[in-house]
mmCIF file of C-alpha atoms and ligand atoms in Angstrom:
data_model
loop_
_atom_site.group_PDB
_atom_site.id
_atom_site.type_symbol
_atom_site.label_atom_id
_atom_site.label_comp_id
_atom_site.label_asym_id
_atom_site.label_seq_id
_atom_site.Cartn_x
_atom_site.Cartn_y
_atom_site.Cartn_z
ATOM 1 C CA UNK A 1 52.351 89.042 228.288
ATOM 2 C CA UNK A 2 55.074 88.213 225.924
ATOM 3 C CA UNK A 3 52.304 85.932 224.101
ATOM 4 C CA UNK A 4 50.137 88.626 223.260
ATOM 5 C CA UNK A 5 52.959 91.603 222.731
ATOM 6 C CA UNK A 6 54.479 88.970 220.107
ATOM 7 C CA UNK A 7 50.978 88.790 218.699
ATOM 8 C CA UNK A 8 50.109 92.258 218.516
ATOM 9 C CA UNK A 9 53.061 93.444 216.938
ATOM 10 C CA UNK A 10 52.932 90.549 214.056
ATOM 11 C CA UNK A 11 48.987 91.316 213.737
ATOM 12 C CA UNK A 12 49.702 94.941 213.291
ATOM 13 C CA UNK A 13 53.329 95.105 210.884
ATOM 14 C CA UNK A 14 53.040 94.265 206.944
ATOM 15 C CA UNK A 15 53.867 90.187 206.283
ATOM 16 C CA UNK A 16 56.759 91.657 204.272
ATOM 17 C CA UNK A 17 58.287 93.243 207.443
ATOM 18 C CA UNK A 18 60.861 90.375 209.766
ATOM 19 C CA UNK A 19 60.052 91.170 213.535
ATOM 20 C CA UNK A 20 63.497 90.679 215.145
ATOM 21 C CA UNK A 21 63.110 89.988 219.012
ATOM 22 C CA UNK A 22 66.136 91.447 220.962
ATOM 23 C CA UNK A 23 66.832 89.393 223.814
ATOM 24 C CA UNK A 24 69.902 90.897 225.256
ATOM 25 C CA UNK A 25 69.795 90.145 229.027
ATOM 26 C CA UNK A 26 66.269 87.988 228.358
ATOM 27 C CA UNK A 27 66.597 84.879 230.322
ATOM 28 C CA UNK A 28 65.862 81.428 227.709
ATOM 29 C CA UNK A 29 62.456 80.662 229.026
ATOM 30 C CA UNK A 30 61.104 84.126 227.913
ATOM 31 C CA UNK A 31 62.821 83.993 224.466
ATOM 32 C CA UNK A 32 61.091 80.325 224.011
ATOM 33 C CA UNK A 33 58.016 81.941 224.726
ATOM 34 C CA UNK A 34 58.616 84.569 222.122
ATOM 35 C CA UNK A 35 59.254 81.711 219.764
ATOM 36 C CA UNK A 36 56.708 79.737 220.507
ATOM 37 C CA UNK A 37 54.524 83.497 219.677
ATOM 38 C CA UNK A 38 55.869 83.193 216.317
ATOM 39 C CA UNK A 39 59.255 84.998 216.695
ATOM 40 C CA UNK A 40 61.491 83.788 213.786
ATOM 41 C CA UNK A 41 64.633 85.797 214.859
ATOM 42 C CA UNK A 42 66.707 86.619 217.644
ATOM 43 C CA UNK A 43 69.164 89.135 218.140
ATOM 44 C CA UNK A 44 71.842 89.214 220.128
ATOM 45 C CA UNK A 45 74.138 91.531 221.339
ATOM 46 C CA UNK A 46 77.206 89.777 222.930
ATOM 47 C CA UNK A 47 78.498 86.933 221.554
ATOM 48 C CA UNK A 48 79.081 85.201 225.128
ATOM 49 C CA UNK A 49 75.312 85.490 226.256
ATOM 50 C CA UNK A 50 74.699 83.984 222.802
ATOM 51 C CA UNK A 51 76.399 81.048 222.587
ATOM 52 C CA UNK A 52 75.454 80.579 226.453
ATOM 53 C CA UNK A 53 71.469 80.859 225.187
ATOM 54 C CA UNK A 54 72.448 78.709 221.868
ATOM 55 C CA UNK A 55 73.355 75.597 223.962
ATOM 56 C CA UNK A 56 69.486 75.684 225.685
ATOM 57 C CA UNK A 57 67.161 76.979 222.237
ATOM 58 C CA UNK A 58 69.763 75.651 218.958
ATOM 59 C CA UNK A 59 68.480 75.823 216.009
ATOM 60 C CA UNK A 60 64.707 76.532 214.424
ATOM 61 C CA UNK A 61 65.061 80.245 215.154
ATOM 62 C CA UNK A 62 67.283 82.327 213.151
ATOM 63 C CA UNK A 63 70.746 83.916 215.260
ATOM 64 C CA UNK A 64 71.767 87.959 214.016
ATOM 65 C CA UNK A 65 73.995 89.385 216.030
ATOM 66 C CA UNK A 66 73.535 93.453 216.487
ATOM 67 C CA UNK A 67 75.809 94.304 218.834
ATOM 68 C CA UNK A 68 79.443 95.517 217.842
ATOM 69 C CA UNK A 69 81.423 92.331 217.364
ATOM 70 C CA UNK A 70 84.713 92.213 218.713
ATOM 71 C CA UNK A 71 87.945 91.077 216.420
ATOM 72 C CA UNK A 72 88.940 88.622 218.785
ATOM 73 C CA UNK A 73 85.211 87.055 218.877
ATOM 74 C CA UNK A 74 85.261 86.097 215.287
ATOM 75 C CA UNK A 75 85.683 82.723 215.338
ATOM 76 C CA UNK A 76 83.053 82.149 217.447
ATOM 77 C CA UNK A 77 80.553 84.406 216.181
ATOM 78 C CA UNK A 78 80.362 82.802 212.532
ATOM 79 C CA UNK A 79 79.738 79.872 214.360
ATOM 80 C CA UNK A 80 76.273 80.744 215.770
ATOM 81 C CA UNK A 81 75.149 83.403 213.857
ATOM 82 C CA UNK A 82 73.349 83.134 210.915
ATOM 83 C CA UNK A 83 73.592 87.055 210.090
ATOM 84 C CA UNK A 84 75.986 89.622 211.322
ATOM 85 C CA UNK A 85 73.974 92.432 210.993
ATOM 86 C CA UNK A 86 77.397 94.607 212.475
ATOM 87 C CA UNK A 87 79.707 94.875 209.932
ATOM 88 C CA UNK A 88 81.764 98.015 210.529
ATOM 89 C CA UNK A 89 85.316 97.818 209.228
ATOM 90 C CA UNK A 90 87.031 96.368 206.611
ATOM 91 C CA UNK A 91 89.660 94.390 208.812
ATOM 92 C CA UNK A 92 86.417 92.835 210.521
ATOM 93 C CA UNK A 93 85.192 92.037 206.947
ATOM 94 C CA UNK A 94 88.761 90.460 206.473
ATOM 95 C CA UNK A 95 88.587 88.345 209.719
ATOM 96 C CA UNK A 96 85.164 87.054 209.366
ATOM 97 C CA UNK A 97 85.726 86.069 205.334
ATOM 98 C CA UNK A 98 88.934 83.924 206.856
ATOM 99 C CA UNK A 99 86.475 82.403 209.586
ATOM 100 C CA UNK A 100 84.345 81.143 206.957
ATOM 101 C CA UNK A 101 86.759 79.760 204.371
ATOM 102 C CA UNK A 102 87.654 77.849 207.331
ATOM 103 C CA UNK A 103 84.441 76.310 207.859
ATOM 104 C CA UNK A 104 83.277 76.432 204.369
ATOM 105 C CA UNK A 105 80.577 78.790 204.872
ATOM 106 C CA UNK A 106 79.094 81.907 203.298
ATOM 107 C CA UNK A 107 78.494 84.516 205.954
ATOM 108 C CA UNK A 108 75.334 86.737 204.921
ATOM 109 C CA UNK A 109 76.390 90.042 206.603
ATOM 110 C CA UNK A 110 74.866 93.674 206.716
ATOM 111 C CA UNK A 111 76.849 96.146 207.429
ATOM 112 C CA UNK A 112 76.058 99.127 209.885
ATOM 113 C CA UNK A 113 75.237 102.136 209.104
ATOM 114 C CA UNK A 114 76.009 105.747 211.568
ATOM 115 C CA UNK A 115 72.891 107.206 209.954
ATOM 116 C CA UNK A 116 73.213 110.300 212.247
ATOM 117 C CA UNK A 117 77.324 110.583 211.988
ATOM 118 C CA UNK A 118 77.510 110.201 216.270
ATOM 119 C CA UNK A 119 81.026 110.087 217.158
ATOM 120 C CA UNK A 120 80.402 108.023 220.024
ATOM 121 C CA UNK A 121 78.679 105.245 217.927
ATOM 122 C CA UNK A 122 80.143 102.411 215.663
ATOM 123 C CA UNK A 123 79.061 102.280 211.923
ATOM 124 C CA UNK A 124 80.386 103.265 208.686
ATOM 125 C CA UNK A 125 79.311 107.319 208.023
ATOM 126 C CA UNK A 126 77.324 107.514 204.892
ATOM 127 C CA UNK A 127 80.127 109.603 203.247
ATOM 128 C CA UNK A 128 82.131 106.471 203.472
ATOM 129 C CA UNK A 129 79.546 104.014 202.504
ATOM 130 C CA UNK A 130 80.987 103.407 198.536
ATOM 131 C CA UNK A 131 84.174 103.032 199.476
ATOM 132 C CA UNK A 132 84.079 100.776 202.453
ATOM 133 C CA UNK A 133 81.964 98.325 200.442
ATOM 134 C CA UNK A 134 84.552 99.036 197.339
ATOM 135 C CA UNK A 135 86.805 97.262 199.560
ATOM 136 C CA UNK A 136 84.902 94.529 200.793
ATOM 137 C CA UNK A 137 83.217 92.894 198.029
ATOM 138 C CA UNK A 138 86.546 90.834 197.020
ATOM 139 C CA UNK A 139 85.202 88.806 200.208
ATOM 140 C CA UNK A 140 83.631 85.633 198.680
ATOM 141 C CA UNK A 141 82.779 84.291 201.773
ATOM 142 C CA UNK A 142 80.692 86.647 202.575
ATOM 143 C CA UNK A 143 77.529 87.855 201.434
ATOM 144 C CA UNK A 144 76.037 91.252 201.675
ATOM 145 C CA UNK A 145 72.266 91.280 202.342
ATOM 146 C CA UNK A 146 71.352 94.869 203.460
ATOM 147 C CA UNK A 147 72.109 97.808 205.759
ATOM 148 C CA UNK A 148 71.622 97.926 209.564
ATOM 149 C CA UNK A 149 71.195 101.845 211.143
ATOM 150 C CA UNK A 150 70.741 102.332 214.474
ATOM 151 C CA UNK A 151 69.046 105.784 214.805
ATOM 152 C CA UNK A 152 69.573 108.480 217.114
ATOM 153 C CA UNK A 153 68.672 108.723 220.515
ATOM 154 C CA UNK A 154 65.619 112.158 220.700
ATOM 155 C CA UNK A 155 63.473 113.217 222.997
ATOM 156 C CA UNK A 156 60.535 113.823 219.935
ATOM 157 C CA UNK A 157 60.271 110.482 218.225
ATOM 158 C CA UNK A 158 59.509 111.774 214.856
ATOM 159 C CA UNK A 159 62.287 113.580 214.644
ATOM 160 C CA UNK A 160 63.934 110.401 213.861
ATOM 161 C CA UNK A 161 62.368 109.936 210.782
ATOM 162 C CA UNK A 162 64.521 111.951 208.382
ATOM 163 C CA UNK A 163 67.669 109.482 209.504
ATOM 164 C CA UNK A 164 65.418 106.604 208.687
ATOM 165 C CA UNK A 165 64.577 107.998 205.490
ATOM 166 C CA UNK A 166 68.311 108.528 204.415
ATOM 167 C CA UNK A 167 69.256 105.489 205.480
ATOM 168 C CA UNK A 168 66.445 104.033 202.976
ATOM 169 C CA UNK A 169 68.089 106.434 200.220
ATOM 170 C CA UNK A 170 71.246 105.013 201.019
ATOM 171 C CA UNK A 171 70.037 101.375 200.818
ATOM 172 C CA UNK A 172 68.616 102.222 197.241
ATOM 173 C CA UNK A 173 71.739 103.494 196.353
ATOM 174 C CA UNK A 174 73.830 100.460 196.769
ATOM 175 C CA UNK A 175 71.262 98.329 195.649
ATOM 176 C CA UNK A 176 71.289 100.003 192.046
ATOM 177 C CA UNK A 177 75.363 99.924 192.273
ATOM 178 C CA UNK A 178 75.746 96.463 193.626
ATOM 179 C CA UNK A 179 72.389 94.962 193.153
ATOM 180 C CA UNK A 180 73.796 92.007 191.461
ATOM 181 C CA UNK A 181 76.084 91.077 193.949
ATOM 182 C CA UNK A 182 75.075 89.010 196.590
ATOM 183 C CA UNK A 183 71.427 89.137 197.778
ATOM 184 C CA UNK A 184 71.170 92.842 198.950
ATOM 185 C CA UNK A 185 67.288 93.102 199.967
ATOM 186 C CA UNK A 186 67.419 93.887 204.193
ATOM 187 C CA UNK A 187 67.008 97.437 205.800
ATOM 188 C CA UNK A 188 67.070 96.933 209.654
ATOM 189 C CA UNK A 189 65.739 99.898 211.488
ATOM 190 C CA UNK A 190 63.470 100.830 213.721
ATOM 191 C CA UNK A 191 63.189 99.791 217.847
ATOM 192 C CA UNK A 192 60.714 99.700 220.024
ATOM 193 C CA UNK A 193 59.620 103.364 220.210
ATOM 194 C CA UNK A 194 60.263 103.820 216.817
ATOM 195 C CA UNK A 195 59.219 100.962 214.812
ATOM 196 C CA UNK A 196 56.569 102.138 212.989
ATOM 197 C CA UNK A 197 58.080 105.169 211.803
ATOM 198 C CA UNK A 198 60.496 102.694 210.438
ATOM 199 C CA UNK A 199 58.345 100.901 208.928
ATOM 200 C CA UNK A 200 56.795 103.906 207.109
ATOM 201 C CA UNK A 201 60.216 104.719 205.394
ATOM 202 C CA UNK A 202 61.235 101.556 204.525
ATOM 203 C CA UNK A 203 62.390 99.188 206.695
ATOM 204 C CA UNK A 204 62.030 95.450 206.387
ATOM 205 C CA UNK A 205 63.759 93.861 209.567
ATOM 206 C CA UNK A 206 62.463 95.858 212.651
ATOM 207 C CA UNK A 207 64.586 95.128 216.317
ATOM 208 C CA UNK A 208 62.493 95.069 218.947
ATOM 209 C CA UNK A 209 62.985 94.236 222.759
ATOM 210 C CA UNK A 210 61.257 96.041 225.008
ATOM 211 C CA UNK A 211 58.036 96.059 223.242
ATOM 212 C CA UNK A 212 57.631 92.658 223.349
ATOM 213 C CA UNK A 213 59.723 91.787 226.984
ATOM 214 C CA UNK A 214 59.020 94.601 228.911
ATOM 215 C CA UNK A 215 61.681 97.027 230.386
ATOM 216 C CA UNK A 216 65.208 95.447 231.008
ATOM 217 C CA UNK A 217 66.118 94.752 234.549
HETATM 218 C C1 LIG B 301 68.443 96.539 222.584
HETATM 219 C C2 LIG B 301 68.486 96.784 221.125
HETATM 220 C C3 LIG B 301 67.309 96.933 220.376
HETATM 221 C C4 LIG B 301 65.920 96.913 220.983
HETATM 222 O O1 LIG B 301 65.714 97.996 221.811
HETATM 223 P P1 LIG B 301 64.284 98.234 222.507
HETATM 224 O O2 LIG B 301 64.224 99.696 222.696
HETATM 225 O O3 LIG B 301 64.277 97.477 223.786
HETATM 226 O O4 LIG B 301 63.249 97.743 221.549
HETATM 227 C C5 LIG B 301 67.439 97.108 219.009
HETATM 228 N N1 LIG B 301 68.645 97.154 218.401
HETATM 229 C C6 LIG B 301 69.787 97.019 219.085
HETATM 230 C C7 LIG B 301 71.076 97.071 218.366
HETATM 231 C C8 LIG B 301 69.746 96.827 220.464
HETATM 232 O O5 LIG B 301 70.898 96.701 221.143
#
């Protein structure tokens, strides 16, 4: 099953579109599997269950992590990962530049966007967008590579679509202020359920677990 979802979903999205597979929870044999279908990245959520899945499948697969990413989980994070797709303060920004200077590594980072302003989610509001990465770009050990927006949560799936569509506007947006810096080129939206809408507006790096695992036990 996961042969064929993995197939289906890389037969039907653009070439120029990254299929990430989320594996929170997934168990190593399944991920392999995805792998072997010609998954080329893996997200993870928790930077525990990650490094516990990095000692079985290493390297040959590209790490992000996507889930919030704790202060006091730095160090071990920019160990792993080869993207933090998370970013959402500047003192995280702050701790995760130090981490690399330490290991003498450039830490391509996108940082996370609250498309839909939810005051229960993580993410920098789009207000606040400018000035957040005002402050950030003094990091040289870091590199910033794109915007991650986690939509939503509606009962009518395209109703999602004008938050994917701002978020584009907002990747645009930095890209003509800070297009020089850094390699900015990555929007990462879209699940699931709502992957294709996200593709449709503009996204590049779609996260998807269910679709290609089945439902989460
Ligand atoms: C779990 C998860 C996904 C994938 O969700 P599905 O609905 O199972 O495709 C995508 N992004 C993030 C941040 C996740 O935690």
């Amino acid at each position: 099953m996961i042969k064929s979802n993995v197939k289906m979903i890389l037969n039907e999205i653009p070439s120029t579109v990254e299929v990430l597979a989320a594996t929170k929870t997934i168990g190593c044999d399944r991920i392999i599997e995805a792998i072997s279908a010609g998954i080329k990245i893996i997200g993870e959520n928790y930077v525990q269950e990650a490094e516990r899945k990095y000692e079985v499948i290493k390297g040959g697969v590209n790490w992000h992590l996507i889930g919030h990413l704790q202060k006091n989980k730095v160090k071990r994070a920019v160990r792993i990962f080869d993207v933090i797709q998370t970013l959402d303060s500047s003192e995280l920004a702050y701790l995760i530049n130090r981490e690399c200077q330490h290991l003498d590594k450039i830490m391509p980072v996108m940082i996370e966007v609250n498309i839909a302003k939810e005051s229960q989610k993580t993410g920098i509001l789009p207000g606040d967008l400018e000035t957040f990465i005002d402050e950030i770009v003094k990091f040289k050990n870091i590199s910033f590579i794109g915007l991650m927006a986690m939509g939503p949560i509606l009962d009518n799936l395209e109703a999602i679509r004008p938050y994917f569509r701002t978020a584009k506007q907002l990747f645009c947006r930095i890209r003509d202020i800070y297009g020089e810096k850094g390699e900015w080129k990555y929007l990462s939206m879209g699940m699931s359920d709502t992957y294709r809408i996200a593709i449709e507006e503009g996204a590049n790096i779609v996260r998807i677990g269910t679709a290609i695992f089945g439902p989460r036990r």
